[in-house]
Amino acid sequence: MPFTDKPQVFTSKIREFSFGTDGRELKLGGYNTYPLYTFDAATANPPRIGVLISDQGYDRTVPGFEALYGDCNDVPEMAKKAAALPGADFVCLELDGADPNGKNRSCDELAALVKAVYEAIDKPLAVMGCKNVEKDTELFQKVADVMQGKKILLLSCREENYKTVAASSVLAYGQTLGAESAVDINLAKQLNVLLSQMGTPEDSTVMNLGCAAAGYGFEYLASTTERVKAAALTQNDESLQMPVITEIGDDAWSVKEALLEEADAPEWGSREERGIQMEIVTASAALASGSDALLLKHPESVKTLSELIAGLM
Amino acid sequence: MALKGLDIFKLSPKTNCKECGCPTCMAFCMKVAQGAVPIEKCPHMSADALALLSDQTAPPMKTVELGNYKLGGETVMFRHEKTFVSHTLYGVFTCDGLDAAENEKRIADMQKVDYDRIGEHMTVETLYVNHSDKKSADDYLALVEKAKASGRVLILSVKDPAIAEKAVAAAAPCAFVLNGATKENFEEMNRIATAANAPLGVFGENLDDLYDLVTKLEGLGNKNLILNVSCDSIKNAFADAVKIRRAALKNNDRPFGYPTIVNLHKIARDDKHMQAALASLFTARYGSIVIFDEMDYAKALPLYGLRQNLFTDPQKPMKVEPGIYPLNGAGPDDICAVTVDFALTYFVVSGEIERSGVPCNLIISDAGGYSVLTAWAAGKFSASSIAKTLEELGVNEKIRNRTLLLPGKVAVLKGEVEAKLPDWKIEIAPREAVQLVKYLKDR
């Protein structure tokens, strides 16, 4: 007796989102099946991978980062290396140095760096703030101005600063925007509704639902993402149909398993290997639950996840 | 059409004898209707009623017992719909076609992974013992003997019934799966597995073939099966895993209501990073047993953490044991900090304290597994519960330092805690864990 499969193809869709211009455009979303269910219907755009780099350099104690970035003189050179990695679709520059409790670099200085990085690479650019709400608001304004018309992706606005950020970046300068909420479907929906009430075009935002490393409350991220996709597809909830972007690298490399030196945990083996596999396992599970873009750090994770995605398409 | 609880209740003995484990017959019938328990759990159901009900009320996915572990028995496609009940089991691939030294190394490495994490013991549960057709029966039996010594559940992967029979005899008393039924050998293999009361692993060339074979085996009376997904490509393996689970749970297509095996040795041979990625994918998406070439801590730490996360019941918060957790080598003269037993809170707070490098005794108070604010609102994290925790854990005797950090979110408790603990100096820590590093370094 043959098996009768019943494909699940929905009339609702995950909205197609694109960022980048000048021949370096990248599309996310645009599918009407559960994520990765390419056997139900072809997927318009595969999940994408962004490589994380920071204005504060990289962790020199990890040999893989040293081998990749060791001979770079500045951040734009790092960006060039990151963009050229096999499997990299875009670069995500983190402006950690903006943090008023850290280096407190000026917005003008960092906006100039964003421009230099953009010019050094031939792929789309995402820019992540320092997670200090006031500073990010000011920073995004400057960056959006300097990058006018380049349609870069700014990560991310939150409920506290969405008005200023959306007005100054998307509406005034044509950039695109990540909407960040804390691992909760209702908060995500609320922020999307607020953004659309301001007149932000719905195809100019992606959702950043938060992140957690494997073993550290990852179930919240998995279930939130799965519920978002289910609401978008099965209930045609238009305020949850934006693609999802997930920061993985920073979270994965900051848990104990990836930080503890080999001398302190000899039975655990190479620290770099633990970091890589923490990043790969977290990213693959995020992909399974429905993330449309993954932000990764290590070249080996970028390579593995891009091969996994290619294998699933 | 699924039966309603009330329809089943009409046929039940209505004696409320509790022998099924439910408080009343009505409660039992409701569970049967949801597919949560099989009707056979009631010892007093009449034969007529059983015949009528057992087919219609059978859970959509069977539970297969494997030694001390259970596979399958799932009722939902996504954990937020209810919960996942049987977590994925992991296994390491050995084969008589590999060097004896390589097999020994794989078994030895696998045995090193052995640790506890939030009340769960983490080990590699199964060992895959593969027979290569280039090798003899004796070669295979020698490997089975070695595998047996590991004390794991064995997955005997052999398609030659004559060798299978010997391997099964050699494997006893270990729990095992006989993984080798194909359309060519299924009658013989079925006989061997049934006689040994072991689950039978089924291979098909594609899903049609697999479906047909399962139907035939069920026709022979065997409902103790495990299904092998295709392992020729990532795409096909993932498609099979999803289609099998979806057929069983969503479309009530009974022949696919069995657990699955995903063999990563075949899909991504010797590629440890791709195997880690695929293991994560199949832990999240419908792999009941996942087999690797090797297991070490680098892979185990994230993977077991992920599995523990995904297979927690969303209705019950994950808890850590109340106790004194000395961080960064803290001793009796170092400061104390108190927080709740919600696992996520514990991980975030302990992680940040570890990052600060400041020695600190983290005291976990029993707060019903709620987060700080929820526990405070529910009266489970209060001045008296903190004082009680300190007393029960013997903090006054074990620790000489008398500084206690209180979570910033319950700063309001400071006065009451000071009243309850007069010899302690109470300090208010920041509201968010991320601010702890700076706070601990600066104070």
mmCIF file of N, CA, C and O in Angstrom, chain A residues 214-216 255-258 260 265 267-269 274 277-278 281, chain B residues 69 87-88 90 109-125 152 292 295-309 346-347:
data_model
loop_
_atom_site.group_PDB
_atom_site.id
_atom_site.type_symbol
_atom_site.label_atom_id
_atom_site.label_comp_id
_atom_site.label_asym_id
_atom_site.label_seq_id
_atom_site.Cartn_x
_atom_site.Cartn_y
_atom_site.Cartn_z
ATOM 1 N N ALA A 214 21.751 27.165 23.474
ATOM 2 C CA ALA A 214 21.220 25.832 23.770
ATOM 3 C C ALA A 214 21.498 25.489 25.224
ATOM 4 O O ALA A 214 22.628 25.586 25.689
ATOM 5 N N GLY A 215 20.446 25.096 25.943
ATOM 6 C CA GLY A 215 20.600 24.746 27.349
ATOM 7 C C GLY A 215 20.279 25.901 28.278
ATOM 8 O O GLY A 215 20.147 25.724 29.480
ATOM 9 N N TYR A 216 20.159 27.106 27.733
ATOM 10 C CA TYR A 216 19.924 28.290 28.555
ATOM 11 C C TYR A 216 18.568 28.912 28.243
ATOM 12 O O TYR A 216 18.472 30.074 27.867
ATOM 13 N N VAL A 255 28.457 31.699 26.874
ATOM 14 C CA VAL A 255 28.062 30.785 27.951
ATOM 15 C C VAL A 255 29.295 30.056 28.465
ATOM 16 O O VAL A 255 30.316 29.979 27.780
ATOM 17 N N LYS A 256 29.144 29.514 29.658
ATOM 18 C CA LYS A 256 30.259 28.848 30.337
ATOM 19 C C LYS A 256 30.942 27.811 29.447
ATOM 20 O O LYS A 256 32.166 27.723 29.397
ATOM 21 N N GLU A 257 30.130 27.039 28.722
ATOM 22 C CA GLU A 257 30.675 25.962 27.893
ATOM 23 C C GLU A 257 31.652 26.473 26.847
ATOM 24 O O GLU A 257 32.532 25.746 26.404
ATOM 25 N N ALA A 258 31.461 27.734 26.415
ATOM 26 C CA ALA A 258 32.328 28.280 25.381
ATOM 27 C C ALA A 258 33.406 29.186 25.962
ATOM 28 O O ALA A 258 34.307 29.611 25.249
ATOM 29 N N LEU A 260 34.966 28.696 29.359
ATOM 30 C CA LEU A 260 35.893 28.061 30.296
ATOM 31 C C LEU A 260 37.139 27.574 29.555
ATOM 32 O O LEU A 260 37.036 26.873 28.558
ATOM 33 N N ALA A 265 38.868 23.088 32.655
ATOM 34 C CA ALA A 265 37.931 21.978 32.413
ATOM 35 C C ALA A 265 38.581 21.000 31.439
ATOM 36 O O ALA A 265 38.151 20.883 30.293
ATOM 37 N N GLU A 267 38.558 17.828 30.973
ATOM 38 C CA GLU A 267 37.760 16.755 30.376
ATOM 39 C C GLU A 267 36.854 17.269 29.259
ATOM 40 O O GLU A 267 36.381 16.505 28.433
ATOM 41 N N TRP A 268 36.626 18.573 29.224
ATOM 42 C CA TRP A 268 35.766 19.147 28.198
ATOM 43 C C TRP A 268 36.475 19.332 26.860
ATOM 44 O O TRP A 268 35.830 19.558 25.845
ATOM 45 N N GLY A 269 37.811 19.322 26.846
ATOM 46 C CA GLY A 269 38.551 19.456 25.590
ATOM 47 C C GLY A 269 38.609 20.888 25.080
ATOM 48 O O GLY A 269 38.247 21.832 25.799
ATOM 49 N N ARG A 274 34.331 23.655 21.571
ATOM 50 C CA ARG A 274 33.087 23.773 22.345
ATOM 51 C C ARG A 274 32.287 24.988 21.895
ATOM 52 O O ARG A 274 31.060 24.941 21.781
ATOM 53 N N GLN A 277 30.683 24.269 18.425
ATOM 54 C CA GLN A 277 29.521 23.370 18.453
ATOM 55 C C GLN A 277 28.348 23.983 19.208
ATOM 56 O O GLN A 277 27.189 23.735 18.868
ATOM 57 N N MET A 278 28.627 24.831 20.210
ATOM 58 C CA MET A 278 27.535 25.547 20.880
ATOM 59 C C MET A 278 26.850 26.462 19.863
ATOM 60 O O MET A 278 25.621 26.561 19.811
ATOM 61 N N VAL A 281 24.930 24.130 17.177
ATOM 62 C CA VAL A 281 23.730 23.477 17.718
ATOM 63 C C VAL A 281 22.625 24.513 17.958
ATOM 64 O O VAL A 281 21.462 24.299 17.603
ATOM 65 N N TYR B 69 14.295 3.246 28.854
ATOM 66 C CA TYR B 69 13.861 4.438 28.121
ATOM 67 C C TYR B 69 12.559 4.188 27.377
ATOM 68 O O TYR B 69 12.211 3.058 27.065
ATOM 69 N N HIS B 87 12.080 12.174 25.215
ATOM 70 C CA HIS B 87 13.158 12.916 24.565
ATOM 71 C C HIS B 87 13.948 12.024 23.621
ATOM 72 O O HIS B 87 13.955 10.802 23.741
ATOM 73 N N THR B 88 14.601 12.676 22.657
ATOM 74 C CA THR B 88 15.464 11.996 21.689
ATOM 75 C C THR B 88 16.564 11.244 22.442
ATOM 76 O O THR B 88 17.102 11.740 23.419
ATOM 77 N N TYR B 90 20.395 9.465 22.084
ATOM 78 C CA TYR B 90 21.557 9.570 21.214
ATOM 79 C C TYR B 90 22.333 8.261 21.218
ATOM 80 O O TYR B 90 22.242 7.464 22.158
ATOM 81 N N ASP B 109 35.413 6.788 24.199
ATOM 82 C CA ASP B 109 35.129 8.235 24.186
ATOM 83 C C ASP B 109 33.701 8.517 24.620
ATOM 84 O O ASP B 109 33.429 9.439 25.388
ATOM 85 N N MET B 110 32.788 7.701 24.120
ATOM 86 C CA MET B 110 31.385 7.876 24.445
ATOM 87 C C MET B 110 31.154 7.737 25.951
ATOM 88 O O MET B 110 30.365 8.468 26.544
ATOM 89 N N GLN B 111 31.885 6.788 26.570
ATOM 90 C CA GLN B 111 31.661 6.548 27.999
ATOM 91 C C GLN B 111 32.162 7.691 28.872
ATOM 92 O O GLN B 111 31.740 7.833 30.014
ATOM 93 N N LYS B 112 33.059 8.518 28.318
ATOM 94 C CA LYS B 112 33.558 9.661 29.102
ATOM 95 C C LYS B 112 32.466 10.700 29.304
ATOM 96 O O LYS B 112 32.522 11.494 30.231
ATOM 97 N N VAL B 113 31.497 10.737 28.403
ATOM 98 C CA VAL B 113 30.422 11.724 28.549
ATOM 99 C C VAL B 113 29.440 11.215 29.600
ATOM 100 O O VAL B 113 28.698 10.267 29.360
ATOM 101 N N ASP B 114 29.507 11.808 30.767
ATOM 102 C CA ASP B 114 28.773 11.284 31.911
ATOM 103 C C ASP B 114 28.694 12.403 32.947
ATOM 104 O O ASP B 114 29.672 12.682 33.634
ATOM 105 N N TYR B 115 27.567 13.119 33.013
ATOM 106 C CA TYR B 115 27.475 14.239 33.957
ATOM 107 C C TYR B 115 26.024 14.546 34.291
ATOM 108 O O TYR B 115 25.115 14.021 33.646
ATOM 109 N N ASP B 116 25.828 15.361 35.305
ATOM 110 C CA ASP B 116 24.473 15.761 35.705
ATOM 111 C C ASP B 116 24.215 17.199 35.309
ATOM 112 O O ASP B 116 25.101 18.041 35.400
ATOM 113 N N ARG B 117 22.987 17.478 34.876
ATOM 114 C CA ARG B 117 22.596 18.852 34.550
ATOM 115 C C ARG B 117 21.136 19.037 34.947
ATOM 116 O O ARG B 117 20.263 18.342 34.451
ATOM 117 N N ILE B 118 20.889 19.982 35.840
ATOM 118 C CA ILE B 118 19.556 20.256 36.383
ATOM 119 C C ILE B 118 18.748 18.971 36.601
ATOM 120 O O ILE B 118 17.690 18.762 36.006
ATOM 121 N N GLY B 119 19.263 18.132 37.474
ATOM 122 C CA GLY B 119 18.499 16.956 37.881
ATOM 123 C C GLY B 119 18.397 15.863 36.843
ATOM 124 O O GLY B 119 17.602 14.933 36.999
ATOM 125 N N GLU B 120 19.148 15.955 35.748
ATOM 126 C CA GLU B 120 19.086 14.900 34.745
ATOM 127 C C GLU B 120 20.492 14.349 34.518
ATOM 128 O O GLU B 120 21.455 15.110 34.418
ATOM 129 N N HIS B 121 20.577 13.013 34.440
ATOM 130 C CA HIS B 121 21.875 12.405 34.201
ATOM 131 C C HIS B 121 22.097 12.273 32.694
ATOM 132 O O HIS B 121 21.256 11.744 31.990
ATOM 133 N N MET B 122 23.234 12.797 32.234
ATOM 134 C CA MET B 122 23.485 12.835 30.797
ATOM 135 C C MET B 122 24.525 11.790 30.392
ATOM 136 O O MET B 122 25.686 11.868 30.803
ATOM 137 N N THR B 123 24.097 10.822 29.587
ATOM 138 C CA THR B 123 25.022 9.854 29.004
ATOM 139 C C THR B 123 24.533 9.551 27.592
ATOM 140 O O THR B 123 23.429 9.936 27.221
ATOM 141 N N VAL B 124 25.358 8.847 26.829
ATOM 142 C CA VAL B 124 24.920 8.377 25.518
ATOM 143 C C VAL B 124 24.115 7.107 25.785
ATOM 144 O O VAL B 124 24.627 6.136 26.327
ATOM 145 N N GLU B 125 22.846 7.105 25.410
ATOM 146 C CA GLU B 125 21.962 6.016 25.831
ATOM 147 C C GLU B 125 22.129 4.752 24.999
ATOM 148 O O GLU B 125 21.901 3.659 25.491
ATOM 149 N N ARG B 152 25.057 -0.139 27.323
ATOM 150 C CA ARG B 152 24.078 0.736 26.679
ATOM 151 C C ARG B 152 23.016 -0.109 25.981
ATOM 152 O O ARG B 152 23.215 -1.311 25.757
ATOM 153 N N PHE B 292 25.470 9.153 15.898
ATOM 154 C CA PHE B 292 26.658 9.891 15.437
ATOM 155 C C PHE B 292 27.832 8.965 15.239
ATOM 156 O O PHE B 292 27.860 7.889 15.796
ATOM 157 N N MET B 295 30.967 10.805 20.022
ATOM 158 C CA MET B 295 30.393 11.738 20.983
ATOM 159 C C MET B 295 31.495 12.183 21.931
ATOM 160 O O MET B 295 32.261 11.371 22.422
ATOM 161 N N ASP B 296 31.592 13.489 22.119
ATOM 162 C CA ASP B 296 32.516 14.015 23.124
ATOM 163 C C ASP B 296 31.837 15.198 23.818
ATOM 164 O O ASP B 296 30.700 15.542 23.489
ATOM 165 N N TYR B 297 32.532 15.805 24.782
ATOM 166 C CA TYR B 297 31.912 16.898 25.534
ATOM 167 C C TYR B 297 31.567 18.091 24.655
ATOM 168 O O TYR B 297 30.568 18.776 24.880
ATOM 169 N N ALA B 298 32.415 18.368 23.653
ATOM 170 C CA ALA B 298 32.151 19.542 22.810
ATOM 171 C C ALA B 298 30.781 19.432 22.155
ATOM 172 O O ALA B 298 30.064 20.415 21.991
ATOM 173 N N LYS B 299 30.390 18.212 21.790
ATOM 174 C CA LYS B 299 29.090 18.015 21.165
ATOM 175 C C LYS B 299 27.998 17.836 22.221
ATOM 176 O O LYS B 299 26.897 18.356 22.102
ATOM 177 N N ALA B 300 28.342 17.086 23.283
ATOM 178 C CA ALA B 300 27.336 16.744 24.281
ATOM 179 C C ALA B 300 26.810 17.976 25.018
ATOM 180 O O ALA B 300 25.605 18.115 25.214
ATOM 181 N N LEU B 301 27.706 18.886 25.402
ATOM 182 C CA LEU B 301 27.270 20.003 26.249
ATOM 183 C C LEU B 301 26.147 20.814 25.596
ATOM 184 O O LEU B 301 25.098 21.001 26.217
ATOM 185 N N PRO B 302 26.321 21.275 24.345
ATOM 186 C CA PRO B 302 25.194 22.021 23.757
ATOM 187 C C PRO B 302 23.991 21.134 23.431
ATOM 188 O O PRO B 302 22.845 21.531 23.629
ATOM 189 N N LEU B 303 24.247 19.915 22.978
ATOM 190 C CA LEU B 303 23.161 19.069 22.498
ATOM 191 C C LEU B 303 22.256 18.576 23.629
ATOM 192 O O LEU B 303 21.032 18.617 23.524
ATOM 193 N N TYR B 304 22.861 18.139 24.727
ATOM 194 C CA TYR B 304 22.048 17.686 25.854
ATOM 195 C C TYR B 304 21.322 18.861 26.494
ATOM 196 O O TYR B 304 20.209 18.715 26.990
ATOM 197 N N GLY B 305 21.971 20.030 26.470
ATOM 198 C CA GLY B 305 21.315 21.231 26.987
ATOM 199 C C GLY B 305 20.084 21.561 26.156
ATOM 200 O O GLY B 305 19.011 21.831 26.676
ATOM 201 N N LEU B 306 20.257 21.483 24.836
ATOM 202 C CA LEU B 306 19.142 21.752 23.921
ATOM 203 C C LEU B 306 18.008 20.759 24.154
ATOM 204 O O LEU B 306 16.835 21.126 24.258
ATOM 205 N N ARG B 307 18.362 19.486 24.248
ATOM 206 C CA ARG B 307 17.357 18.446 24.437
ATOM 207 C C ARG B 307 16.596 18.673 25.739
ATOM 208 O O ARG B 307 15.364 18.554 25.784
ATOM 209 N N GLN B 308 17.344 19.015 26.790
ATOM 210 C CA GLN B 308 16.678 19.242 28.070
ATOM 211 C C GLN B 308 15.700 20.409 27.960
ATOM 212 O O GLN B 308 14.594 20.353 28.494
ATOM 213 N N ASN B 309 16.092 21.450 27.226
ATOM 214 C CA ASN B 309 15.211 22.599 27.015
ATOM 215 C C ASN B 309 13.952 22.207 26.250
ATOM 216 O O ASN B 309 12.837 22.478 26.681
ATOM 217 N N TYR B 346 18.514 30.907 37.435
ATOM 218 C CA TYR B 346 19.762 30.364 37.960
ATOM 219 C C TYR B 346 20.873 30.453 36.918
ATOM 220 O O TYR B 346 21.986 30.891 37.209
ATOM 221 N N PHE B 347 20.564 30.051 35.679
ATOM 222 C CA PHE B 347 21.608 30.037 34.651
ATOM 223 C C PHE B 347 22.090 31.437 34.318
ATOM 224 O O PHE B 347 23.280 31.684 34.168
#
